[in-house]
Amino acid sequence: MANIVVINGDKRKFTVSPDLKLYALIDAGFVKTAKGNFNYEHPLYNDSPYNAPTKLKMTINKDLSHLTMVVTDRNGLQKVNIFKNKQLAATVELLNYILKDLEERKILLKVKD
């Protein structure tokens, strides 16, 4: 886990918002793990979420201070760079929408360079 994360292939940097509230995580679909961390998985799909080629995986630690964020393949085992393939433009658009939503909910904060 890190204080600032970058998705593979993206130039933007994100961190956990200092205004983060526990209920915002639950409202956004984060699930509490046995260790107390909060996991979030969202398929990045065009037509059907059941055959989505990639998914966004995010974990925020129980102290709400560190996170991991990665775009993976369907199985969630390998990192995928969706930014270098022009055919995945709709996937990038969906990812941007999700990240913007998490920023508006004060879960993530975009780090300025």
PDB file of C-alpha atoms in Angstrom:
ATOM      1  CA  MET A   1       0.000   0.000   0.000  1.00  0.00           C
ATOM      2  CA  ALA A   2       1.137   3.502  -0.744  1.00  0.00           C
ATOM      3  CA  ASN A   3       0.236   7.039   0.111  1.00  0.00           C
ATOM      4  CA  ILE A   4       0.112   8.088  -3.578  1.00  0.00           C
ATOM      5  CA  VAL A   5      -0.783   5.685  -6.409  1.00  0.00           C
ATOM      6  CA  VAL A   6      -0.737   5.780 -10.210  1.00  0.00           C
ATOM      7  CA  ILE A   7      -2.705   3.393 -12.422  1.00  0.00           C
ATOM      8  CA  ASN A   8      -0.497   1.541 -14.912  1.00  0.00           C
ATOM      9  CA  GLY A   9      -0.192   3.760 -18.023  1.00  0.00           C
ATOM     10  CA  ASP A  10      -1.972   6.776 -16.513  1.00  0.00           C
ATOM     11  CA  LYS A  11      -0.292  10.079 -15.698  1.00  0.00           C
ATOM     12  CA  ARG A  12      -2.649  11.097 -12.882  1.00  0.00           C
ATOM     13  CA  LYS A  13      -1.762  10.449  -9.240  1.00  0.00           C
ATOM     14  CA  PHE A  14      -4.293   9.752  -6.511  1.00  0.00           C
ATOM     15  CA  THR A  15      -4.271   9.567  -2.739  1.00  0.00           C
ATOM     16  CA  VAL A  16      -6.885   8.938  -0.050  1.00  0.00           C
ATOM     17  CA  SER A  17      -8.904  12.074   0.595  1.00  0.00           C
ATOM     18  CA  PRO A  18      -8.305  13.639   4.024  1.00  0.00           C
ATOM     19  CA  ASP A  19     -12.101  14.213   4.189  1.00  0.00           C
ATOM     20  CA  LEU A  20     -12.882  10.486   3.756  1.00  0.00           C
ATOM     21  CA  LYS A  21     -15.754   9.191   5.870  1.00  0.00           C
ATOM     22  CA  LEU A  22     -16.440   5.508   6.523  1.00  0.00           C
ATOM     23  CA  TYR A  23     -20.021   5.690   5.273  1.00  0.00           C
ATOM     24  CA  ALA A  24     -18.811   7.095   1.930  1.00  0.00           C
ATOM     25  CA  LEU A  25     -16.793   3.908   1.358  1.00  0.00           C
ATOM     26  CA  ILE A  26     -19.792   1.719   2.075  1.00  0.00           C
ATOM     27  CA  ASP A  27     -22.077   3.851  -0.115  1.00  0.00           C
ATOM     28  CA  ALA A  28     -19.593   3.584  -3.007  1.00  0.00           C
ATOM     29  CA  GLY A  29     -19.505  -0.226  -2.824  1.00  0.00           C
ATOM     30  CA  PHE A  30     -16.381  -0.895  -0.781  1.00  0.00           C
ATOM     31  CA  VAL A  31     -16.498  -4.147   1.204  1.00  0.00           C
ATOM     32  CA  LYS A  32     -14.802  -4.577   4.571  1.00  0.00           C
ATOM     33  CA  THR A  33     -12.377  -7.515   4.717  1.00  0.00           C
ATOM     34  CA  ALA A  34     -11.621  -9.783   7.669  1.00  0.00           C
ATOM     35  CA  LYS A  35      -8.467  -7.737   8.366  1.00  0.00           C
ATOM     36  CA  GLY A  36     -10.445  -4.491   8.437  1.00  0.00           C
ATOM     37  CA  ASN A  37      -9.334  -3.134   5.052  1.00  0.00           C
ATOM     38  CA  PHE A  38     -11.815  -1.981   2.402  1.00  0.00           C
ATOM     39  CA  ASN A  39     -11.855  -3.609  -1.046  1.00  0.00           C
ATOM     40  CA  TYR A  40     -13.486  -2.270  -4.199  1.00  0.00           C
ATOM     41  CA  GLU A  41     -13.806  -4.106  -7.508  1.00  0.00           C
ATOM     42  CA  HIS A  42     -15.598  -2.745 -10.541  1.00  0.00           C
ATOM     43  CA  PRO A  43     -15.698  -4.402 -13.974  1.00  0.00           C
ATOM     44  CA  LEU A  44     -14.713  -2.055 -16.808  1.00  0.00           C
ATOM     45  CA  TYR A  45     -17.068  -3.116 -19.584  1.00  0.00           C
ATOM     46  CA  ASN A  46     -18.721  -1.835 -22.735  1.00  0.00           C
ATOM     47  CA  ASP A  47     -21.766  -4.087 -23.070  1.00  0.00           C
ATOM     48  CA  SER A  48     -22.023  -6.624 -20.264  1.00  0.00           C
ATOM     49  CA  PRO A  49     -20.291  -6.640 -16.877  1.00  0.00           C
ATOM     50  CA  TYR A  50     -20.203 -10.449 -17.007  1.00  0.00           C
ATOM     51  CA  ASN A  51     -17.700 -10.621 -19.844  1.00  0.00           C
ATOM     52  CA  ALA A  52     -15.727  -7.474 -19.032  1.00  0.00           C
ATOM     53  CA  PRO A  53     -12.121  -7.814 -20.197  1.00  0.00           C
ATOM     54  CA  THR A  54     -10.729  -5.682 -17.332  1.00  0.00           C
ATOM     55  CA  LYS A  55     -11.611  -4.520 -13.837  1.00  0.00           C
ATOM     56  CA  LEU A  56     -10.605  -1.787 -11.440  1.00  0.00           C
ATOM     57  CA  LYS A  57      -9.385  -3.101  -8.083  1.00  0.00           C
ATOM     58  CA  MET A  58      -8.796  -0.843  -5.131  1.00  0.00           C
ATOM     59  CA  THR A  59      -7.961  -1.418  -1.469  1.00  0.00           C
ATOM     60  CA  ILE A  60      -7.915   1.186   1.297  1.00  0.00           C
ATOM     61  CA  ASN A  61      -6.340   0.177   4.600  1.00  0.00           C
ATOM     62  CA  LYS A  62      -8.267   0.118   7.867  1.00  0.00           C
ATOM     63  CA  ASP A  63      -6.640   3.379   9.010  1.00  0.00           C
ATOM     64  CA  LEU A  64      -8.000   5.078   5.837  1.00  0.00           C
ATOM     65  CA  SER A  65      -4.527   6.424   5.091  1.00  0.00           C
ATOM     66  CA  HIS A  66      -3.044   4.203   2.340  1.00  0.00           C
ATOM     67  CA  LEU A  67      -4.388   2.592  -0.807  1.00  0.00           C
ATOM     68  CA  THR A  68      -3.640   0.400  -3.784  1.00  0.00           C
ATOM     69  CA  MET A  69      -5.301   0.866  -7.166  1.00  0.00           C
ATOM     70  CA  VAL A  70      -4.803  -1.239 -10.281  1.00  0.00           C
ATOM     71  CA  VAL A  71      -6.573  -2.184 -13.517  1.00  0.00           C
ATOM     72  CA  THR A  72      -6.353  -5.954 -14.021  1.00  0.00           C
ATOM     73  CA  ASP A  73      -7.422  -8.603 -16.489  1.00  0.00           C
ATOM     74  CA  ARG A  74     -10.732 -10.450 -16.092  1.00  0.00           C
ATOM     75  CA  ASN A  75      -9.271 -12.852 -13.514  1.00  0.00           C
ATOM     76  CA  GLY A  76      -7.723 -10.044 -11.502  1.00  0.00           C
ATOM     77  CA  LEU A  77      -4.257 -11.579 -11.678  1.00  0.00           C
ATOM     78  CA  GLN A  78      -2.309  -9.411 -14.138  1.00  0.00           C
ATOM     79  CA  LYS A  79      -2.013  -5.642 -14.488  1.00  0.00           C
ATOM     80  CA  VAL A  80      -3.369  -4.227 -17.747  1.00  0.00           C
ATOM     81  CA  ASN A  81      -2.485  -0.914 -19.398  1.00  0.00           C
ATOM     82  CA  ILE A  82      -5.787   0.234 -20.948  1.00  0.00           C
ATOM     83  CA  PHE A  83      -4.309   3.568 -22.026  1.00  0.00           C
ATOM     84  CA  LYS A  84      -2.110   2.271 -24.834  1.00  0.00           C
ATOM     85  CA  ASN A  85      -4.858   0.472 -26.800  1.00  0.00           C
ATOM     86  CA  LYS A  86      -7.122   2.777 -28.860  1.00  0.00           C
ATOM     87  CA  GLN A  87      -9.850   0.087 -28.932  1.00  0.00           C
ATOM     88  CA  LEU A  88     -10.227   0.446 -25.171  1.00  0.00           C
ATOM     89  CA  ALA A  89     -11.184   4.136 -25.324  1.00  0.00           C
ATOM     90  CA  ALA A  90     -14.649   3.330 -23.919  1.00  0.00           C
ATOM     91  CA  THR A  91     -12.995   1.448 -21.039  1.00  0.00           C
ATOM     92  CA  VAL A  92     -10.800   4.467 -20.269  1.00  0.00           C
ATOM     93  CA  GLU A  93     -13.912   6.672 -20.351  1.00  0.00           C
ATOM     94  CA  LEU A  94     -15.660   4.375 -17.844  1.00  0.00           C
ATOM     95  CA  LEU A  95     -12.574   4.375 -15.602  1.00  0.00           C
ATOM     96  CA  ASN A  96     -12.489   8.189 -15.701  1.00  0.00           C
ATOM     97  CA  TYR A  97     -16.172   8.290 -14.731  1.00  0.00           C
ATOM     98  CA  ILE A  98     -15.572   5.961 -11.750  1.00  0.00           C
ATOM     99  CA  LEU A  99     -12.539   7.935 -10.559  1.00  0.00           C
ATOM    100  CA  LYS A 100     -14.438  11.224 -10.882  1.00  0.00           C
ATOM    101  CA  ASP A 101     -17.299   9.745  -8.845  1.00  0.00           C
ATOM    102  CA  LEU A 102     -14.877   8.600  -6.124  1.00  0.00           C
ATOM    103  CA  GLU A 103     -13.353  12.100  -6.069  1.00  0.00           C
ATOM    104  CA  GLU A 104     -16.793  13.719  -5.721  1.00  0.00           C
ATOM    105  CA  ARG A 105     -17.594  11.370  -2.825  1.00  0.00           C
ATOM    106  CA  LYS A 106     -14.346  12.547  -1.153  1.00  0.00           C
ATOM    107  CA  ILE A 107     -12.823   9.055  -1.229  1.00  0.00           C
ATOM    108  CA  LEU A 108      -9.976   9.851  -3.625  1.00  0.00           C
ATOM    109  CA  LEU A 109      -8.051  13.049  -4.103  1.00  0.00           C
ATOM    110  CA  LYS A 110      -6.152  13.850  -7.291  1.00  0.00           C
ATOM    111  CA  VAL A 111      -2.570  14.859  -6.472  1.00  0.00           C
ATOM    112  CA  LYS A 112      -1.271  17.885  -8.312  1.00  0.00           C
ATOM    113  CA  ASP A 113       2.311  17.751  -9.578  1.00  0.00           C
TER     114      ASP A 113
END
